[in-house]
Amino acid sequence: MTKKRIKSTNIEACSTREEAEKCIGDIGLLQRQVTGIESAMNDELAAIKQKYEEQAKPLNEQIYGMFMSVQAYCSVNRDSLLKNNTKTAKLTTGEVSWRTTPKKVTVRGAEAVMKSLKALGLERFIRTKEEIDKNACLNEQNVAENVPGISFSQKEEFVIRPFESEIERAETVS
């Protein structure tokens, strides 16, 4: 490789097509090695996770049983545990509480519900979302570029895709 520097970095540029082809091949080899390392790491992590999940399983089963036992007791004794319209009872070793979750709306068959709302004159339950159609702007760039606040940009990337590799590496060219 020649000593030609690129973009004020200390990276030596390839000086021939053959050098570039060799580098691309080497990149592919290195990427496959990285993939192998990541695969080995994931295998080890899965084994470690399984080991600790197995250790925690009997403890979680105990916790669940105790939780259900305390819940049964507290449900039967709720009136004596809760004072002054509170929702929390303080015991010696901790607290128990009853919480009401926020209401949740579930919609099944959204199109049919929309038709029903419109037929019943309940359009206030229908939200209309306005947003800029960027695809339309791209299709009519000559018109859209005259609108204040709309601009178009494009950049060129240099991509190396070695054969037999699914991983791409791309860098923005300035």
PDB file of C-alpha atoms in Angstrom:
ATOM      1  CA  MET A   1       0.000   0.000   0.000  1.00  0.00           C
ATOM      2  CA  THR A   2       1.139   3.516  -0.687  1.00  0.00           C
ATOM      3  CA  LYS A   3       1.607   6.164   1.937  1.00  0.00           C
ATOM      4  CA  LYS A   4      -1.229   8.300   0.495  1.00  0.00           C
ATOM      5  CA  ARG A   5      -3.391   9.545   3.400  1.00  0.00           C
ATOM      6  CA  ILE A   6      -7.129  10.148   3.113  1.00  0.00           C
ATOM      7  CA  LYS A   7      -9.208  12.798   4.866  1.00  0.00           C
ATOM      8  CA  SER A   8      -6.513  13.724   7.382  1.00  0.00           C
ATOM      9  CA  THR A   9      -6.515  10.241   8.914  1.00  0.00           C
ATOM     10  CA  ASN A  10      -3.662   7.848   9.366  1.00  0.00           C
ATOM     11  CA  ILE A  11      -5.235   5.241   7.090  1.00  0.00           C
ATOM     12  CA  GLU A  12      -3.202   4.206   4.096  1.00  0.00           C
ATOM     13  CA  ALA A  13      -5.152   4.114   0.822  1.00  0.00           C
ATOM     14  CA  CYS A  14      -5.000   1.099  -1.456  1.00  0.00           C
ATOM     15  CA  SER A  15      -2.898   1.964  -4.487  1.00  0.00           C
ATOM     16  CA  THR A  16      -4.033  -0.764  -6.879  1.00  0.00           C
ATOM     17  CA  ARG A  17      -7.221  -2.587  -7.770  1.00  0.00           C
ATOM     18  CA  GLU A  18      -5.633  -5.819  -6.543  1.00  0.00           C
ATOM     19  CA  GLU A  19      -4.964  -4.267  -3.122  1.00  0.00           C
ATOM     20  CA  ALA A  20      -8.567  -3.050  -2.919  1.00  0.00           C
ATOM     21  CA  GLU A  21      -9.883  -6.497  -3.878  1.00  0.00           C
ATOM     22  CA  LYS A  22      -7.658  -8.146  -1.268  1.00  0.00           C
ATOM     23  CA  CYS A  23      -8.880  -5.680   1.397  1.00  0.00           C
ATOM     24  CA  ILE A  24     -12.522  -6.380   0.507  1.00  0.00           C
ATOM     25  CA  GLY A  25     -11.867 -10.102   0.788  1.00  0.00           C
ATOM     26  CA  ASP A  26     -10.143  -9.564   4.147  1.00  0.00           C
ATOM     27  CA  ILE A  27     -13.103  -7.458   5.345  1.00  0.00           C
ATOM     28  CA  GLY A  28     -15.428 -10.350   4.471  1.00  0.00           C
ATOM     29  CA  LEU A  29     -13.214 -12.797   6.377  1.00  0.00           C
ATOM     30  CA  LEU A  30     -13.057 -10.513   9.429  1.00  0.00           C
ATOM     31  CA  GLN A  31     -16.826  -9.931   9.356  1.00  0.00           C
ATOM     32  CA  ARG A  32     -17.431 -13.687   9.357  1.00  0.00           C
ATOM     33  CA  GLN A  33     -15.064 -14.002  12.335  1.00  0.00           C
ATOM     34  CA  VAL A  34     -16.999 -11.264  14.169  1.00  0.00           C
ATOM     35  CA  THR A  35     -20.259 -13.099  13.424  1.00  0.00           C
ATOM     36  CA  GLY A  36     -18.751 -16.296  14.855  1.00  0.00           C
ATOM     37  CA  ILE A  37     -17.621 -14.466  17.987  1.00  0.00           C
ATOM     38  CA  GLU A  38     -21.081 -12.887  18.421  1.00  0.00           C
ATOM     39  CA  SER A  39     -22.699 -16.300  17.965  1.00  0.00           C
ATOM     40  CA  ALA A  40     -20.412 -17.870  20.580  1.00  0.00           C
ATOM     41  CA  MET A  41     -21.155 -14.976  22.946  1.00  0.00           C
ATOM     42  CA  ASN A  42     -24.915 -15.423  22.492  1.00  0.00           C
ATOM     43  CA  ASP A  43     -24.585 -19.166  23.145  1.00  0.00           C
ATOM     44  CA  GLU A  44     -22.710 -18.488  26.379  1.00  0.00           C
ATOM     45  CA  LEU A  45     -25.195 -15.795  27.447  1.00  0.00           C
ATOM     46  CA  ALA A  46     -28.118 -18.155  26.810  1.00  0.00           C
ATOM     47  CA  ALA A  47     -26.482 -20.854  28.944  1.00  0.00           C
ATOM     48  CA  ILE A  48     -25.735 -18.385  31.751  1.00  0.00           C
ATOM     49  CA  LYS A  49     -29.276 -17.003  31.651  1.00  0.00           C
ATOM     50  CA  GLN A  50     -30.768 -20.507  31.756  1.00  0.00           C
ATOM     51  CA  LYS A  51     -28.536 -21.467  34.700  1.00  0.00           C
ATOM     52  CA  TYR A  52     -29.669 -18.487  36.783  1.00  0.00           C
ATOM     53  CA  GLU A  53     -33.318 -18.820  35.751  1.00  0.00           C
ATOM     54  CA  GLU A  54     -33.226 -22.435  36.957  1.00  0.00           C
ATOM     55  CA  GLN A  55     -31.708 -21.302  40.276  1.00  0.00           C
ATOM     56  CA  ALA A  56     -34.369 -18.596  40.660  1.00  0.00           C
ATOM     57  CA  LYS A  57     -37.350 -20.791  39.658  1.00  0.00           C
ATOM     58  CA  PRO A  58     -37.963 -22.443  43.056  1.00  0.00           C
ATOM     59  CA  LEU A  59     -37.563 -19.084  44.783  1.00  0.00           C
ATOM     60  CA  ASN A  60     -40.042 -17.439  42.394  1.00  0.00           C
ATOM     61  CA  GLU A  61     -42.477 -20.296  43.030  1.00  0.00           C
ATOM     62  CA  GLN A  62     -42.135 -19.707  46.786  1.00  0.00           C
ATOM     63  CA  ILE A  63     -42.654 -15.978  46.306  1.00  0.00           C
ATOM     64  CA  TYR A  64     -45.770 -16.620  44.225  1.00  0.00           C
ATOM     65  CA  GLY A  65     -47.217 -18.974  46.853  1.00  0.00           C
ATOM     66  CA  MET A  66     -46.526 -16.493  49.651  1.00  0.00           C
ATOM     67  CA  PHE A  67     -47.939 -13.635  47.580  1.00  0.00           C
ATOM     68  CA  MET A  68     -51.166 -15.576  46.996  1.00  0.00           C
ATOM     69  CA  SER A  69     -51.368 -16.436  50.717  1.00  0.00           C
ATOM     70  CA  VAL A  70     -50.961 -12.801  51.786  1.00  0.00           C
ATOM     71  CA  GLN A  71     -53.434 -11.676  49.114  1.00  0.00           C
ATOM     72  CA  ALA A  72     -56.029 -14.186  50.369  1.00  0.00           C
ATOM     73  CA  TYR A  73     -55.592 -12.999  53.970  1.00  0.00           C
ATOM     74  CA  CYS A  74     -55.746  -9.324  53.010  1.00  0.00           C
ATOM     75  CA  SER A  75     -58.818  -9.808  50.821  1.00  0.00           C
ATOM     76  CA  VAL A  76     -60.717 -11.418  53.690  1.00  0.00           C
ATOM     77  CA  ASN A  77     -59.517  -8.761  56.167  1.00  0.00           C
ATOM     78  CA  ARG A  78     -59.553  -5.741  53.871  1.00  0.00           C
ATOM     79  CA  ASP A  79     -62.029  -3.746  55.956  1.00  0.00           C
ATOM     80  CA  SER A  80     -59.992  -4.121  59.137  1.00  0.00           C
ATOM     81  CA  LEU A  81     -56.680  -3.425  57.360  1.00  0.00           C
ATOM     82  CA  LEU A  82     -57.750  -0.239  55.595  1.00  0.00           C
ATOM     83  CA  LYS A  83     -58.589   2.757  57.764  1.00  0.00           C
ATOM     84  CA  ASN A  84     -59.943   6.196  56.816  1.00  0.00           C
ATOM     85  CA  ASN A  85     -60.655   5.329  53.150  1.00  0.00           C
ATOM     86  CA  THR A  86     -56.999   4.537  52.473  1.00  0.00           C
ATOM     87  CA  LYS A  87     -55.905   1.972  49.917  1.00  0.00           C
ATOM     88  CA  THR A  88     -52.692   1.012  51.693  1.00  0.00           C
ATOM     89  CA  ALA A  89     -52.194  -0.978  54.883  1.00  0.00           C
ATOM     90  CA  LYS A  90     -48.882  -0.712  56.688  1.00  0.00           C
ATOM     91  CA  LEU A  91     -47.777  -3.916  58.342  1.00  0.00           C
ATOM     92  CA  THR A  92     -44.658  -4.456  60.423  1.00  0.00           C
ATOM     93  CA  THR A  93     -42.582  -5.835  57.549  1.00  0.00           C
ATOM     94  CA  GLY A  94     -44.086  -3.968  54.628  1.00  0.00           C
ATOM     95  CA  GLU A  95     -47.204  -2.610  53.002  1.00  0.00           C
ATOM     96  CA  VAL A  96     -50.080  -4.029  51.019  1.00  0.00           C
ATOM     97  CA  SER A  97     -52.240  -1.901  48.799  1.00  0.00           C
ATOM     98  CA  TRP A  98     -55.074  -2.032  46.339  1.00  0.00           C
ATOM     99  CA  ARG A  99     -54.692   0.144  43.272  1.00  0.00           C
ATOM    100  CA  THR A 100     -57.166   0.838  40.515  1.00  0.00           C
ATOM    101  CA  THR A 101     -55.520   1.071  37.120  1.00  0.00           C
ATOM    102  CA  PRO A 102     -56.443   3.887  34.721  1.00  0.00           C
ATOM    103  CA  LYS A 103     -59.322   3.105  32.378  1.00  0.00           C
ATOM    104  CA  LYS A 104     -58.267   1.634  29.077  1.00  0.00           C
ATOM    105  CA  VAL A 105     -60.157   1.706  25.809  1.00  0.00           C
ATOM    106  CA  THR A 106     -60.017  -1.401  23.645  1.00  0.00           C
ATOM    107  CA  VAL A 107     -61.308  -1.261  20.076  1.00  0.00           C
ATOM    108  CA  ARG A 108     -62.041  -4.407  18.098  1.00  0.00           C
ATOM    109  CA  GLY A 109     -62.907  -4.063  14.431  1.00  0.00           C
ATOM    110  CA  ALA A 110     -61.756  -0.461  14.029  1.00  0.00           C
ATOM    111  CA  GLU A 111     -63.401   0.071  10.632  1.00  0.00           C
ATOM    112  CA  ALA A 112     -66.815  -1.052  11.874  1.00  0.00           C
ATOM    113  CA  VAL A 113     -66.443   1.102  14.983  1.00  0.00           C
ATOM    114  CA  MET A 114     -65.552   4.122  12.807  1.00  0.00           C
ATOM    115  CA  LYS A 115     -68.696   3.586  10.714  1.00  0.00           C
ATOM    116  CA  SER A 116     -70.809   3.268  13.844  1.00  0.00           C
ATOM    117  CA  LEU A 117     -69.360   6.441  15.359  1.00  0.00           C
ATOM    118  CA  LYS A 118     -70.041   8.383  12.160  1.00  0.00           C
ATOM    119  CA  ALA A 119     -73.584   6.980  11.887  1.00  0.00           C
ATOM    120  CA  LEU A 120     -74.286   7.970  15.487  1.00  0.00           C
ATOM    121  CA  GLY A 121     -72.898  11.492  14.943  1.00  0.00           C
ATOM    122  CA  LEU A 122     -70.020  10.888  17.346  1.00  0.00           C
ATOM    123  CA  GLU A 123     -67.219  12.250  15.174  1.00  0.00           C
ATOM    124  CA  ARG A 124     -65.693  13.787  18.307  1.00  0.00           C
ATOM    125  CA  PHE A 125     -64.462  10.263  19.111  1.00  0.00           C
ATOM    126  CA  ILE A 126     -62.545  10.128  15.832  1.00  0.00           C
ATOM    127  CA  ARG A 127     -59.092  11.652  15.611  1.00  0.00           C
ATOM    128  CA  THR A 128     -57.820  12.986  12.310  1.00  0.00           C
ATOM    129  CA  LYS A 129     -54.057  13.280  12.169  1.00  0.00           C
ATOM    130  CA  GLU A 130     -52.544  15.828   9.804  1.00  0.00           C
ATOM    131  CA  GLU A 131     -48.946  15.412   8.787  1.00  0.00           C
ATOM    132  CA  ILE A 132     -46.627  16.360   5.949  1.00  0.00           C
ATOM    133  CA  ASP A 133     -46.664  13.801   3.119  1.00  0.00           C
ATOM    134  CA  LYS A 134     -42.938  13.580   2.458  1.00  0.00           C
ATOM    135  CA  ASN A 135     -43.403  11.182  -0.461  1.00  0.00           C
ATOM    136  CA  ALA A 136     -45.654  13.709  -2.193  1.00  0.00           C
ATOM    137  CA  CYS A 137     -43.003  16.386  -1.593  1.00  0.00           C
ATOM    138  CA  LEU A 138     -40.369  14.141  -3.187  1.00  0.00           C
ATOM    139  CA  ASN A 139     -42.663  13.446  -6.141  1.00  0.00           C
ATOM    140  CA  GLU A 140     -43.157  17.178  -6.727  1.00  0.00           C
ATOM    141  CA  GLN A 141     -39.840  18.534  -5.523  1.00  0.00           C
ATOM    142  CA  ASN A 142     -39.942  21.523  -7.887  1.00  0.00           C
ATOM    143  CA  VAL A 143     -43.149  22.738  -6.182  1.00  0.00           C
ATOM    144  CA  ALA A 144     -42.323  21.710  -2.602  1.00  0.00           C
ATOM    145  CA  GLU A 145     -38.870  23.325  -2.548  1.00  0.00           C
ATOM    146  CA  ASN A 146     -40.546  26.742  -2.807  1.00  0.00           C
ATOM    147  CA  VAL A 147     -42.327  26.236   0.522  1.00  0.00           C
ATOM    148  CA  PRO A 148     -40.475  27.815   3.461  1.00  0.00           C
ATOM    149  CA  GLY A 149     -39.307  25.131   5.869  1.00  0.00           C
ATOM    150  CA  ILE A 150     -39.073  22.349   3.301  1.00  0.00           C
ATOM    151  CA  SER A 151     -35.640  21.412   2.051  1.00  0.00           C
ATOM    152  CA  PHE A 152     -34.176  18.395   0.321  1.00  0.00           C
ATOM    153  CA  SER A 153     -30.892  16.699   1.048  1.00  0.00           C
ATOM    154  CA  GLN A 154     -29.037  13.726  -0.258  1.00  0.00           C
ATOM    155  CA  LYS A 155     -25.721  12.187   0.620  1.00  0.00           C
ATOM    156  CA  GLU A 156     -23.446   9.719  -1.018  1.00  0.00           C
ATOM    157  CA  GLU A 157     -22.269   6.685   0.902  1.00  0.00           C
ATOM    158  CA  PHE A 158     -19.360   4.442   0.138  1.00  0.00           C
ATOM    159  CA  VAL A 159     -20.337   0.810   0.696  1.00  0.00           C
ATOM    160  CA  ILE A 160     -18.204  -2.308   0.766  1.00  0.00           C
ATOM    161  CA  ARG A 161     -20.105  -5.596   0.543  1.00  0.00           C
ATOM    162  CA  PRO A 162     -17.742  -8.554   0.548  1.00  0.00           C
ATOM    163  CA  PHE A 163     -19.026 -11.741  -1.056  1.00  0.00           C
ATOM    164  CA  GLU A 164     -20.516 -14.349   1.319  1.00  0.00           C
ATOM    165  CA  SER A 165     -21.231 -11.686   3.926  1.00  0.00           C
ATOM    166  CA  GLU A 166     -24.635 -10.421   5.012  1.00  0.00           C
ATOM    167  CA  ILE A 167     -23.173  -7.501   6.985  1.00  0.00           C
ATOM    168  CA  GLU A 168     -22.794  -4.124   5.270  1.00  0.00           C
ATOM    169  CA  ARG A 169     -20.608  -1.317   6.502  1.00  0.00           C
ATOM    170  CA  ALA A 170     -21.382   2.170   5.249  1.00  0.00           C
ATOM    171  CA  GLU A 171     -19.868   5.553   5.965  1.00  0.00           C
ATOM    172  CA  THR A 172     -21.152   8.967   4.941  1.00  0.00           C
ATOM    173  CA  VAL A 173     -18.981  10.703   2.382  1.00  0.00           C
ATOM    174  CA  SER A 174     -18.564  14.407   3.100  1.00  0.00           C
TER     175      SER A 174
END
